[in-house]
Amino acid sequence: MSLNIHPSAIIHKNAKLGKNVTIGAYCVIGDNVILHDNVVLHSHVVIEGPTSIGNNTEIFQFSVLGTSAQHRMFKGELATLEIGKITLFEKKFLFIVVQKLAE
């Protein structure tokens, strides 16, 4: 298992990292986050859990994923974010708020 983690990255002790994961400068990985194999996070990515990022996903700088949904239908219920394999997020300032309620 080859991990490439920048020394400035902050990774929660309960986060799970797959094989060949790269985490760039100033990334923050929260509790209950799963990064599957071959995930690449460029600098300044923030991921909060519960979130699962599938194999071969690349997320570019300044993306924020898994934070609280801003939709008014959510009233504090537990929600999860799942991103499938082979996904590329490359827009700057990407905020993912689409979540599903935990079952």
Coordinates of C-alpha atoms in Angstrom, one line a residue:
M1 CA 0.0 0.0 0.0
S2 CA 1.5 3.3 -1.1
L3 CA 0.2 6.5 0.5
N4 CA 1.4 9.9 -0.4
I5 CA 0.2 12.4 2.3
H6 CA 1.5 15.9 2.4
P7 CA 2.8 16.8 5.9
S8 CA 0.3 19.8 6.2
A9 CA -2.7 17.5 5.7
I10 CA -5.0 16.8 8.6
I11 CA -6.5 13.3 8.7
H12 CA -8.9 12.1 11.4
K13 CA -7.8 9.0 13.2
N14 CA -11.0 7.1 12.1
A15 CA -10.6 7.9 8.4
K16 CA -10.0 4.9 6.2
L17 CA -7.5 5.2 3.3
G18 CA -7.2 2.6 0.5
K19 CA -4.2 1.8 -1.6
N20 CA -2.3 4.4 -3.6
V21 CA -4.1 7.4 -2.1
T22 CA -2.6 10.8 -2.6
I23 CA -3.6 13.7 -0.2
G24 CA -2.3 17.1 -1.1
A25 CA -1.3 20.1 1.0
Y26 CA -3.7 21.5 3.6
C27 CA -6.4 18.9 3.0
V28 CA -8.7 18.1 5.9
I29 CA -10.2 14.6 6.1
G30 CA -12.8 14.2 8.8
D31 CA -14.2 11.4 10.9
N32 CA -16.1 8.5 9.1
V33 CA -14.5 9.3 5.7
I34 CA -13.5 6.4 3.4
L35 CA -11.1 7.1 0.5
H36 CA -10.9 4.0 -1.7
D37 CA -8.0 2.9 -3.9
N38 CA -6.2 5.4 -6.2
V39 CA -8.0 8.5 -4.9
V40 CA -6.1 11.8 -5.5
L41 CA -6.9 14.9 -3.5
H42 CA -5.2 18.1 -4.7
S43 CA -4.5 20.9 -2.2
H44 CA -7.0 22.4 0.2
V45 CA -9.7 19.7 -0.2
V46 CA -12.1 19.3 2.8
I47 CA -14.1 16.1 3.3
E48 CA -16.4 15.5 6.2
G49 CA -18.1 12.3 7.0
P50 CA -20.0 10.1 6.6
T51 CA -18.6 10.2 3.1
S52 CA -17.2 7.5 0.8
I53 CA -15.1 8.4 -2.2
G54 CA -14.9 5.6 -4.8
N55 CA -11.8 4.1 -6.6
N56 CA -9.9 6.2 -9.1
T57 CA -11.5 9.5 -8.1
E58 CA -9.6 12.8 -8.5
I59 CA -10.7 15.9 -6.6
F60 CA -9.1 19.3 -7.4
Q61 CA -8.2 22.1 -5.1
F62 CA -10.6 24.0 -2.9
S63 CA -13.4 21.4 -3.1
V64 CA -15.6 20.8 0.0
L65 CA -17.5 17.6 0.3
G66 CA -19.8 16.0 2.8
T67 CA -20.6 19.1 4.9
S68 CA -24.0 19.8 6.2
A69 CA -26.7 20.1 3.5
Q70 CA -28.0 23.6 3.0
H71 CA -31.3 22.4 1.7
R72 CA -34.2 23.3 4.0
M73 CA -35.7 19.8 3.9
F74 CA -32.8 18.6 6.1
K75 CA -33.4 19.4 9.7
G76 CA -30.3 17.8 11.2
E77 CA -30.9 14.2 10.1
L78 CA -27.9 12.0 9.5
A79 CA -27.0 12.1 5.8
T80 CA -24.3 10.4 3.8
L81 CA -22.4 11.3 0.7
E82 CA -21.3 8.6 -1.7
I83 CA -19.2 9.3 -4.8
G84 CA -18.7 6.4 -7.2
K85 CA -15.6 5.2 -8.9
I86 CA -13.7 7.0 -11.7
T87 CA -15.0 10.5 -10.9
L88 CA -13.3 13.8 -11.7
F89 CA -14.1 17.0 -9.9
E90 CA -12.2 19.9 -11.4
K91 CA -14.2 23.1 -10.8
K92 CA -12.7 25.5 -8.3
F93 CA -14.8 26.1 -5.2
L94 CA -17.0 23.0 -5.7
F95 CA -19.4 22.5 -2.8
I96 CA -21.1 19.1 -2.8
V97 CA -24.3 19.3 -0.8
V98 CA -26.3 16.5 -2.4
Q99 CA -26.7 13.9 0.3
K100 CA -29.0 11.0 1.1
L101 CA -30.6 10.3 4.5
A102 CA -28.9 7.4 6.3
E103 CA -31.0 4.3 6.4

